[in-house]
Amino acid sequence: MTEEIRALIQSEGPVPFERFMELALYGAEGFYTKADGGSAGRRGDFITSPEVGPLFGAVIARYLDAEWKRIGRPEIFTFVDAGAGPGTLALSVLATRPECADALRYVAVEVSAGQCARHPEGIDSVAAMPEDEFDGVVIANELLDNLPFRLAVFDAGWREAFVDVGSDGRFIELLSAPIDPVPSCLPATGAFGARAPLIGRAAAFVDDARRLVRRGSVLVIDYGTPITAMLAGRPYRDWLRTYRGNERGEHYLSAVGLQDITIEVPIDQLPEPDNVRSQAQFLQLWGIDELVAEGKRVWDEQAARPGLEAMKMRSRISEAEALLDPTGLGSFVVAEWRVPTPSDSPSS
């Protein structure tokens, strides 16, 4: 991976950080695209909500049923799982057998061929987003934080970070002339070396997803922050992170192709959502407490001679604790864009 980037720099000169990140994660031998590329799960590089257990998918299935009904129960109801990884969410959603199951077309979008090979049967496994409009839902669970972004650095004005090769052969950071005009999301001034992401690609993803959905909604679930200025005021290693083997990794210019690069998503740079909630609030809105109560009831009834189903139901308690944790997954941001139907009331 490093040789691909070095060759590009030798040919074209220093490259924007956005391009460096794109190659580091999605190049020919990038972190996500190489044969043994990064993956979610306890034996992978990071844990996402679907990997906690099937409870998250059961709540998402409830949300899908509600959207299917809201838009008039279409005969074909498309669910696009963008950045689907190994298909863990698909397994848990389909296992619930939602009311919309007979209409459901599950599209798992994943760029890693190795991850796609693990997708369950009965879904469409593809490498890119659909091109044609559809009725349904797009979900991007911990995807936007991995989309390449421009990196602004404050040094007597906001400048853009570029990546070059130093005299010792390692990647180094160079700064452009002051950015003009300064994006409105950035504060007027900052501490020397302050950093902030400019997430144009993430905003474009949301715009494109909204255009695809004829009737339905777009959901983004990620660790995020309300405004960009909050990131610019914090040490950048707090929000510009790397992960490898379920642990924090090295500096973002190191171990290229061997570690994930990820950020807290500044929500103010996305199209304005219709609803913004924490993951805990979202899951509670769509019935996680009811599902946990059901799990407790089944366990109590079968505790004397528990079978596999009873054990699964009992696990809902610990899964809910992790998913609702206000210091962890429960604090994630869930942003929702709804495409209304004529029958929708203003308060729906």
mmCIF file of C-alpha atoms in Angstrom:
data_model
loop_
_atom_site.group_PDB
_atom_site.id
_atom_site.type_symbol
_atom_site.label_atom_id
_atom_site.label_comp_id
_atom_site.label_asym_id
_atom_site.label_seq_id
_atom_site.Cartn_x
_atom_site.Cartn_y
_atom_site.Cartn_z
ATOM 1 C CA MET A 1 0.000 0.000 0.000
ATOM 2 C CA THR A 2 2.780 2.416 0.864
ATOM 3 C CA GLU A 3 4.400 1.847 -2.549
ATOM 4 C CA GLU A 4 1.185 2.809 -4.371
ATOM 5 C CA ILE A 5 1.068 6.093 -2.448
ATOM 6 C CA ARG A 6 4.809 6.738 -2.843
ATOM 7 C CA ALA A 7 4.540 6.217 -6.599
ATOM 8 C CA LEU A 8 1.649 8.693 -6.779
ATOM 9 C CA ILE A 9 3.607 11.308 -4.810
ATOM 10 C CA GLN A 10 6.681 10.776 -6.957
ATOM 11 C CA SER A 11 4.559 11.276 -10.054
ATOM 12 C CA GLU A 12 2.300 14.142 -8.947
ATOM 13 C CA GLY A 13 3.927 15.659 -5.870
ATOM 14 C CA PRO A 14 2.345 15.933 -2.396
ATOM 15 C CA VAL A 15 -1.251 14.652 -2.320
ATOM 16 C CA PRO A 16 -4.181 15.986 -0.275
ATOM 17 C CA PHE A 17 -4.781 14.057 2.934
ATOM 18 C CA GLU A 18 -8.179 13.066 1.495
ATOM 19 C CA ARG A 19 -6.452 11.217 -1.353
ATOM 20 C CA PHE A 20 -3.940 9.638 1.023
ATOM 21 C CA MET A 21 -6.775 8.333 3.216
ATOM 22 C CA GLU A 22 -8.681 7.027 0.205
ATOM 23 C CA LEU A 23 -5.718 4.917 -0.893
ATOM 24 C CA ALA A 24 -4.819 3.839 2.643
ATOM 25 C CA LEU A 25 -8.319 2.452 3.198
ATOM 26 C CA TYR A 26 -9.633 1.629 -0.285
ATOM 27 C CA GLY A 27 -6.602 1.390 -2.591
ATOM 28 C CA ALA A 28 -5.521 -1.825 -4.296
ATOM 29 C CA GLU A 29 -4.039 -3.089 -1.015
ATOM 30 C CA GLY A 30 -5.969 -0.777 1.303
ATOM 31 C CA PHE A 31 -7.081 -1.598 4.816
ATOM 32 C CA TYR A 32 -10.583 -2.565 3.658
ATOM 33 C CA THR A 33 -9.894 -3.876 0.168
ATOM 34 C CA LYS A 34 -6.949 -6.251 0.570
ATOM 35 C CA ALA A 35 -7.658 -9.967 0.844
ATOM 36 C CA ASP A 36 -7.305 -10.039 4.638
ATOM 37 C CA GLY A 37 -8.703 -6.540 5.070
ATOM 38 C CA GLY A 38 -10.076 -4.949 8.218
ATOM 39 C CA SER A 39 -13.312 -6.245 9.640
ATOM 40 C CA ALA A 40 -15.745 -5.763 12.492
ATOM 41 C CA GLY A 41 -16.207 -8.209 15.325
ATOM 42 C CA ARG A 42 -14.457 -9.397 18.463
ATOM 43 C CA ARG A 43 -11.744 -11.044 16.374
ATOM 44 C CA GLY A 44 -11.586 -8.117 13.967
ATOM 45 C CA ASP A 45 -10.374 -4.555 14.248
ATOM 46 C CA PHE A 46 -13.395 -2.870 15.830
ATOM 47 C CA ILE A 47 -16.822 -3.638 17.316
ATOM 48 C CA THR A 48 -19.987 -2.184 15.799
ATOM 49 C CA SER A 49 -23.527 -2.495 17.123
ATOM 50 C CA PRO A 50 -24.551 -5.466 14.921
ATOM 51 C CA GLU A 51 -21.580 -7.464 16.261
ATOM 52 C CA VAL A 52 -22.778 -7.006 19.856
ATOM 53 C CA GLY A 53 -25.540 -9.510 19.085
ATOM 54 C CA PRO A 54 -28.825 -9.918 17.182
ATOM 55 C CA LEU A 55 -30.786 -7.441 19.321
ATOM 56 C CA PHE A 56 -29.651 -4.434 17.293
ATOM 57 C CA GLY A 57 -30.900 -6.041 14.085
ATOM 58 C CA ALA A 58 -34.209 -6.906 15.744
ATOM 59 C CA VAL A 59 -34.776 -3.226 16.536
ATOM 60 C CA ILE A 60 -33.788 -2.197 13.003
ATOM 61 C CA ALA A 61 -36.341 -4.727 11.703
ATOM 62 C CA ARG A 62 -39.028 -2.942 13.733
ATOM 63 C CA TYR A 63 -37.978 0.356 12.179
ATOM 64 C CA LEU A 64 -38.171 -1.197 8.696
ATOM 65 C CA ASP A 65 -41.690 -2.467 9.347
ATOM 66 C CA ALA A 66 -42.774 0.995 10.476
ATOM 67 C CA GLU A 67 -41.323 2.658 7.365
ATOM 68 C CA TRP A 68 -42.855 0.022 5.081
ATOM 69 C CA LYS A 69 -46.268 0.756 6.564
ATOM 70 C CA ARG A 70 -45.735 4.536 6.522
ATOM 71 C CA ILE A 71 -45.117 4.597 2.786
ATOM 72 C CA GLY A 72 -48.077 2.372 1.939
ATOM 73 C CA ARG A 73 -46.685 -1.193 2.090
ATOM 74 C CA PRO A 74 -45.064 -1.257 -1.381
ATOM 75 C CA GLU A 75 -44.717 -4.652 -3.067
ATOM 76 C CA ILE A 76 -40.959 -4.128 -3.309
ATOM 77 C CA PHE A 77 -39.362 -2.530 -0.250
ATOM 78 C CA THR A 78 -35.608 -2.029 -0.635
ATOM 79 C CA PHE A 79 -33.255 -1.886 2.334
ATOM 80 C CA VAL A 80 -29.755 -0.708 1.413
ATOM 81 C CA ASP A 81 -27.172 -1.596 4.059
ATOM 82 C CA ALA A 82 -24.268 0.680 3.041
ATOM 83 C CA GLY A 83 -20.925 -0.535 4.347
ATOM 84 C CA ALA A 84 -22.408 -3.908 5.250
ATOM 85 C CA GLY A 85 -19.148 -5.558 6.310
ATOM 86 C CA PRO A 86 -19.539 -9.335 6.688
ATOM 87 C CA GLY A 87 -23.341 -9.123 6.660
ATOM 88 C CA THR A 88 -23.942 -9.409 10.406
ATOM 89 C CA LEU A 89 -26.818 -6.921 10.336
ATOM 90 C CA ALA A 90 -28.419 -8.801 7.443
ATOM 91 C CA LEU A 91 -28.339 -12.056 9.408
ATOM 92 C CA SER A 92 -30.070 -10.567 12.440
ATOM 93 C CA VAL A 93 -32.655 -8.548 10.461
ATOM 94 C CA LEU A 94 -33.667 -11.508 8.317
ATOM 95 C CA ALA A 95 -33.766 -13.834 11.335
ATOM 96 C CA THR A 96 -36.529 -11.737 12.912
ATOM 97 C CA ARG A 97 -38.783 -12.415 9.932
ATOM 98 C CA PRO A 98 -40.217 -8.850 9.893
ATOM 99 C CA GLU A 99 -43.720 -8.110 8.631
ATOM 100 C CA CYS A 100 -42.219 -6.622 5.468
ATOM 101 C CA ALA A 101 -40.210 -9.785 4.770
ATOM 102 C CA ASP A 102 -42.152 -10.824 1.644
ATOM 103 C CA ALA A 103 -41.614 -7.365 0.129
ATOM 104 C CA LEU A 104 -38.064 -6.902 1.400
ATOM 105 C CA ARG A 105 -35.161 -6.631 -1.019
ATOM 106 C CA TYR A 106 -31.999 -6.529 1.083
ATOM 107 C CA VAL A 107 -29.044 -4.879 -0.681
ATOM 108 C CA ALA A 108 -25.708 -5.178 1.120
ATOM 109 C CA VAL A 109 -23.154 -2.698 -0.247
ATOM 110 C CA GLU A 110 -19.570 -3.651 0.570
ATOM 111 C CA VAL A 111 -16.315 -2.849 -1.265
ATOM 112 C CA SER A 112 -14.327 -5.710 0.284
ATOM 113 C CA ALA A 113 -14.580 -8.914 -1.722
ATOM 114 C CA GLY A 114 -13.539 -10.887 1.356
ATOM 115 C CA GLN A 115 -16.383 -9.420 3.400
ATOM 116 C CA CYS A 116 -18.890 -9.962 0.581
ATOM 117 C CA ALA A 117 -17.952 -13.639 0.503
ATOM 118 C CA ARG A 118 -19.349 -13.937 4.036
ATOM 119 C CA HIS A 119 -22.739 -12.426 3.205
ATOM 120 C CA PRO A 120 -25.739 -14.688 3.837
ATOM 121 C CA GLU A 121 -27.888 -16.116 1.084
ATOM 122 C CA GLY A 122 -31.048 -14.309 0.100
ATOM 123 C CA ILE A 123 -29.576 -10.826 -0.232
ATOM 124 C CA ASP A 124 -28.091 -8.783 -3.068
ATOM 125 C CA SER A 125 -24.378 -8.397 -2.356
ATOM 126 C CA VAL A 126 -22.903 -5.523 -4.380
ATOM 127 C CA ALA A 127 -19.840 -3.278 -4.364
ATOM 128 C CA ALA A 128 -21.571 0.039 -5.097
ATOM 129 C CA MET A 129 -24.765 1.887 -4.237
ATOM 130 C CA PRO A 130 -27.806 1.343 -6.502
ATOM 131 C CA GLU A 131 -28.289 3.763 -9.384
ATOM 132 C CA ASP A 132 -32.080 3.616 -9.719
ATOM 133 C CA GLU A 133 -34.633 5.137 -7.354
ATOM 134 C CA PHE A 134 -36.498 2.854 -4.976
ATOM 135 C CA ASP A 135 -39.002 2.798 -2.115
ATOM 136 C CA GLY A 136 -37.281 1.880 1.122
ATOM 137 C CA VAL A 137 -34.528 2.701 3.576
ATOM 138 C CA VAL A 138 -30.799 3.377 3.376
ATOM 139 C CA ILE A 139 -28.773 2.778 6.511
ATOM 140 C CA ALA A 140 -25.125 3.752 6.937
ATOM 141 C CA ASN A 141 -23.966 2.275 10.229
ATOM 142 C CA GLU A 142 -20.455 3.508 11.044
ATOM 143 C CA LEU A 143 -19.720 4.307 7.406
ATOM 144 C CA LEU A 144 -19.432 8.086 7.232
ATOM 145 C CA ASP A 145 -16.581 8.133 9.746
ATOM 146 C CA ASN A 146 -14.522 6.119 7.247
ATOM 147 C CA LEU A 147 -15.198 8.202 4.134
ATOM 148 C CA PRO A 148 -12.089 10.181 3.061
ATOM 149 C CA PHE A 149 -12.096 13.831 4.138
ATOM 150 C CA ARG A 150 -10.018 16.952 3.707
ATOM 151 C CA LEU A 151 -8.014 17.890 6.781
ATOM 152 C CA ALA A 152 -7.832 21.565 7.776
ATOM 153 C CA VAL A 153 -4.987 22.689 10.050
ATOM 154 C CA PHE A 154 -4.724 26.097 11.751
ATOM 155 C CA ASP A 155 -1.382 27.894 11.231
ATOM 156 C CA ALA A 156 -1.890 31.668 10.971
ATOM 157 C CA GLY A 157 -5.097 30.785 9.142
ATOM 158 C CA TRP A 158 -6.772 27.545 8.053
ATOM 159 C CA ARG A 159 -4.641 25.508 5.641
ATOM 160 C CA GLU A 160 -5.159 22.135 4.025
ATOM 161 C CA ALA A 161 -2.991 19.155 4.948
ATOM 162 C CA PHE A 162 -1.066 17.374 2.190
ATOM 163 C CA VAL A 163 1.078 14.248 2.451
ATOM 164 C CA ASP A 164 4.639 13.949 1.132
ATOM 165 C CA VAL A 165 7.570 11.573 1.582
ATOM 166 C CA GLY A 166 10.286 12.829 3.926
ATOM 167 C CA SER A 167 14.035 12.434 3.547
ATOM 168 C CA ASP A 168 13.922 9.364 5.794
ATOM 169 C CA GLY A 169 11.291 7.718 3.593
ATOM 170 C CA ARG A 170 8.406 8.192 5.989
ATOM 171 C CA PHE A 171 5.198 10.050 5.195
ATOM 172 C CA ILE A 172 5.085 13.626 6.438
ATOM 173 C CA GLU A 173 2.483 16.379 6.494
ATOM 174 C CA LEU A 174 2.763 19.619 4.527
ATOM 175 C CA LEU A 175 0.370 22.563 4.636
ATOM 176 C CA SER A 176 -1.111 24.520 1.754
ATOM 177 C CA ALA A 177 -1.486 28.264 1.481
ATOM 178 C CA PRO A 178 -4.410 29.596 3.553
ATOM 179 C CA ILE A 179 -7.759 28.231 2.397
ATOM 180 C CA ASP A 180 -9.763 30.936 0.654
ATOM 181 C CA PRO A 181 -12.630 31.186 1.223
ATOM 182 C CA VAL A 182 -12.661 29.583 4.650
ATOM 183 C CA PRO A 183 -15.550 27.083 4.950
ATOM 184 C CA SER A 184 -18.292 28.476 7.157
ATOM 185 C CA CYS A 185 -18.181 25.420 9.432
ATOM 186 C CA LEU A 186 -14.681 26.335 10.651
ATOM 187 C CA PRO A 187 -14.204 28.781 13.537
ATOM 188 C CA ALA A 188 -12.611 32.125 12.651
ATOM 189 C CA THR A 189 -9.470 31.264 14.585
ATOM 190 C CA GLY A 190 -7.921 28.397 16.497
ATOM 191 C CA ALA A 191 -4.936 27.266 18.495
ATOM 192 C CA PHE A 192 -1.729 26.650 16.549
ATOM 193 C CA GLY A 193 -1.974 23.147 15.045
ATOM 194 C CA ALA A 194 -5.707 22.797 15.637
ATOM 195 C CA ARG A 195 -7.326 20.426 13.159
ATOM 196 C CA ALA A 196 -10.797 19.901 11.739
ATOM 197 C CA PRO A 197 -12.233 17.550 9.087
ATOM 198 C CA LEU A 198 -14.020 18.786 5.978
ATOM 199 C CA ILE A 199 -16.389 15.941 5.125
ATOM 200 C CA GLY A 200 -17.585 16.777 1.634
ATOM 201 C CA ARG A 201 -17.745 13.125 0.592
ATOM 202 C CA ALA A 202 -19.900 12.185 3.564
ATOM 203 C CA ALA A 203 -22.296 15.044 2.805
ATOM 204 C CA ALA A 204 -22.426 13.948 -0.845
ATOM 205 C CA PHE A 205 -23.205 10.375 0.235
ATOM 206 C CA VAL A 206 -26.226 11.577 2.212
ATOM 207 C CA ASP A 207 -27.415 13.768 -0.670
ATOM 208 C CA ASP A 208 -27.083 10.891 -3.133
ATOM 209 C CA ALA A 209 -28.883 8.490 -0.796
ATOM 210 C CA ARG A 210 -31.754 10.920 -0.351
ATOM 211 C CA ARG A 211 -32.102 11.247 -4.122
ATOM 212 C CA LEU A 212 -32.254 7.458 -4.472
ATOM 213 C CA VAL A 213 -35.085 7.063 -1.978
ATOM 214 C CA ARG A 214 -38.387 7.822 -3.688
ATOM 215 C CA ARG A 215 -40.381 7.111 -0.515
ATOM 216 C CA GLY A 216 -38.784 6.112 2.778
ATOM 217 C CA SER A 217 -35.809 7.301 4.769
ATOM 218 C CA VAL A 218 -32.044 7.509 5.184
ATOM 219 C CA LEU A 219 -30.419 6.639 8.514
ATOM 220 C CA VAL A 220 -26.848 7.496 9.506
ATOM 221 C CA ILE A 221 -25.517 5.949 12.714
ATOM 222 C CA ASP A 222 -22.063 7.001 13.839
ATOM 223 C CA TYR A 223 -20.052 8.531 16.575
ATOM 224 C CA GLY A 224 -20.390 12.226 15.915
ATOM 225 C CA THR A 225 -20.407 15.733 17.285
ATOM 226 C CA PRO A 226 -22.929 18.544 16.677
ATOM 227 C CA ILE A 227 -20.601 21.187 15.202
ATOM 228 C CA THR A 228 -17.173 21.232 13.593
ATOM 229 C CA ALA A 229 -15.906 23.963 15.921
ATOM 230 C CA MET A 230 -16.132 21.499 18.829
ATOM 231 C CA LEU A 231 -13.631 19.225 17.092
ATOM 232 C CA ALA A 232 -11.325 22.114 16.257
ATOM 233 C CA GLY A 233 -11.198 22.990 19.958
ATOM 234 C CA ARG A 234 -10.131 19.491 21.065
ATOM 235 C CA PRO A 235 -6.837 17.572 20.722
ATOM 236 C CA TYR A 236 -7.098 15.961 17.310
ATOM 237 C CA ARG A 237 -6.120 12.503 18.555
ATOM 238 C CA ASP A 238 -9.408 12.502 20.501
ATOM 239 C CA TRP A 239 -11.493 12.475 17.315
ATOM 240 C CA LEU A 240 -9.089 11.496 14.500
ATOM 241 C CA ARG A 241 -8.451 7.910 15.469
ATOM 242 C CA THR A 242 -6.912 4.741 14.134
ATOM 243 C CA TYR A 243 -7.856 1.180 15.082
ATOM 244 C CA ARG A 244 -6.180 -2.171 14.652
ATOM 245 C CA GLY A 245 -7.021 -5.437 16.347
ATOM 246 C CA ASN A 246 -9.729 -3.795 18.485
ATOM 247 C CA GLU A 247 -7.207 -1.364 19.942
ATOM 248 C CA ARG A 248 -6.243 2.216 19.181
ATOM 249 C CA GLY A 249 -3.609 2.321 16.457
ATOM 250 C CA GLU A 250 -0.658 4.498 15.564
ATOM 251 C CA HIS A 251 -0.495 8.000 14.042
ATOM 252 C CA TYR A 252 -2.661 8.298 10.935
ATOM 253 C CA LEU A 253 0.377 8.574 8.637
ATOM 254 C CA SER A 254 1.860 5.338 10.017
ATOM 255 C CA ALA A 255 1.085 1.649 9.409
ATOM 256 C CA VAL A 256 -0.558 2.555 6.110
ATOM 257 C CA GLY A 257 -3.041 -0.084 4.982
ATOM 258 C CA LEU A 258 -2.707 -1.924 8.289
ATOM 259 C CA GLN A 259 -5.030 0.212 10.413
ATOM 260 C CA ASP A 260 -8.386 1.921 10.163
ATOM 261 C CA ILE A 261 -8.624 5.724 9.983
ATOM 262 C CA THR A 262 -11.800 7.190 11.427
ATOM 263 C CA ILE A 263 -13.275 10.405 12.826
ATOM 264 C CA GLU A 264 -16.184 11.729 14.841
ATOM 265 C CA VAL A 265 -18.638 12.945 12.214
ATOM 266 C CA PRO A 266 -19.477 16.683 12.479
ATOM 267 C CA ILE A 267 -23.236 16.704 11.923
ATOM 268 C CA ASP A 268 -23.328 20.402 10.919
ATOM 269 C CA GLN A 269 -21.548 19.551 7.652
ATOM 270 C CA LEU A 270 -24.270 17.122 6.571
ATOM 271 C CA PRO A 271 -27.594 18.109 5.003
ATOM 272 C CA GLU A 272 -29.908 19.128 7.836
ATOM 273 C CA PRO A 273 -31.562 15.979 9.238
ATOM 274 C CA ASP A 274 -35.245 15.700 10.088
ATOM 275 C CA ASN A 275 -34.365 14.007 13.378
ATOM 276 C CA VAL A 276 -31.188 13.657 15.431
ATOM 277 C CA ARG A 277 -31.127 11.318 18.414
ATOM 278 C CA SER A 278 -28.623 9.325 20.391
ATOM 279 C CA GLN A 279 -28.471 5.628 19.576
ATOM 280 C CA ALA A 280 -29.943 4.900 23.011
ATOM 281 C CA GLN A 281 -32.916 7.168 22.284
ATOM 282 C CA PHE A 282 -33.408 5.664 18.821
ATOM 283 C CA LEU A 283 -33.337 2.072 20.061
ATOM 284 C CA GLN A 284 -35.734 2.864 22.883
ATOM 285 C CA LEU A 285 -38.075 4.634 20.476
ATOM 286 C CA TRP A 286 -38.245 1.512 18.325
ATOM 287 C CA GLY A 287 -38.837 -0.998 21.080
ATOM 288 C CA ILE A 288 -35.576 -2.302 22.536
ATOM 289 C CA ASP A 289 -37.058 -2.245 26.033
ATOM 290 C CA GLU A 290 -39.993 -4.387 24.878
ATOM 291 C CA LEU A 291 -37.632 -6.883 23.257
ATOM 292 C CA VAL A 292 -35.543 -7.108 26.429
ATOM 293 C CA ALA A 293 -38.693 -7.601 28.530
ATOM 294 C CA GLU A 294 -39.744 -10.405 26.174
ATOM 295 C CA GLY A 295 -36.304 -11.966 26.562
ATOM 296 C CA LYS A 296 -36.568 -11.878 30.363
ATOM 297 C CA ARG A 297 -40.028 -13.437 30.229
ATOM 298 C CA VAL A 298 -38.938 -16.330 27.991
ATOM 299 C CA TRP A 299 -35.878 -16.939 30.130
ATOM 300 C CA ASP A 300 -37.911 -16.987 33.340
ATOM 301 C CA GLU A 301 -40.343 -19.477 31.801
ATOM 302 C CA GLN A 302 -37.578 -21.821 30.606
ATOM 303 C CA ALA A 303 -34.791 -21.164 33.129
ATOM 304 C CA ALA A 304 -35.189 -24.611 34.726
ATOM 305 C CA ARG A 305 -34.403 -26.348 31.414
ATOM 306 C CA PRO A 306 -33.143 -23.608 29.076
ATOM 307 C CA GLY A 307 -32.755 -24.333 25.400
ATOM 308 C CA LEU A 308 -30.875 -22.396 22.743
ATOM 309 C CA GLU A 309 -33.760 -19.984 22.187
ATOM 310 C CA ALA A 310 -33.970 -19.208 25.901
ATOM 311 C CA MET A 311 -30.228 -18.554 26.026
ATOM 312 C CA LYS A 312 -30.561 -16.169 23.078
ATOM 313 C CA MET A 313 -33.383 -14.356 24.829
ATOM 314 C CA ARG A 314 -31.340 -14.059 28.032
ATOM 315 C CA SER A 315 -28.435 -12.501 26.076
ATOM 316 C CA ARG A 316 -30.691 -9.568 25.178
ATOM 317 C CA ILE A 317 -30.083 -8.134 28.649
ATOM 318 C CA SER A 318 -26.309 -7.810 28.225
ATOM 319 C CA GLU A 319 -26.661 -6.752 24.591
ATOM 320 C CA ALA A 320 -29.006 -3.919 25.570
ATOM 321 C CA GLU A 321 -26.573 -2.749 28.246
ATOM 322 C CA ALA A 322 -23.843 -2.404 25.609
ATOM 323 C CA LEU A 323 -26.067 -0.826 22.957
ATOM 324 C CA LEU A 324 -27.529 1.737 25.386
ATOM 325 C CA ASP A 325 -24.290 2.546 27.247
ATOM 326 C CA PRO A 326 -24.171 6.382 27.469
ATOM 327 C CA THR A 327 -20.361 6.287 27.488
ATOM 328 C CA GLY A 328 -20.142 4.009 24.448
ATOM 329 C CA LEU A 329 -22.456 2.845 21.679
ATOM 330 C CA GLY A 330 -25.485 4.447 23.296
ATOM 331 C CA SER A 331 -23.980 7.899 22.755
ATOM 332 C CA PHE A 332 -23.655 7.434 18.989
ATOM 333 C CA VAL A 333 -25.619 9.874 16.841
ATOM 334 C CA VAL A 334 -28.560 8.646 14.745
ATOM 335 C CA ALA A 335 -29.475 11.163 12.048
ATOM 336 C CA GLU A 336 -32.622 10.527 10.013
ATOM 337 C CA TRP A 337 -33.803 12.040 6.743
ATOM 338 C CA ARG A 338 -37.411 11.148 5.886
ATOM 339 C CA VAL A 339 -38.989 11.294 2.455
ATOM 340 C CA PRO A 340 -42.661 12.029 3.267
ATOM 341 C CA THR A 341 -45.714 10.619 1.600
ATOM 342 C CA PRO A 342 -48.920 12.625 0.942
ATOM 343 C CA SER A 343 -50.629 10.928 3.893
ATOM 344 C CA ASP A 344 -47.944 11.967 6.372
ATOM 345 C CA SER A 345 -49.019 14.514 8.936
ATOM 346 C CA PRO A 346 -46.598 17.285 9.944
ATOM 347 C CA SER A 347 -46.061 15.619 13.306
ATOM 348 C CA SER A 348 -45.419 12.124 12.010
#
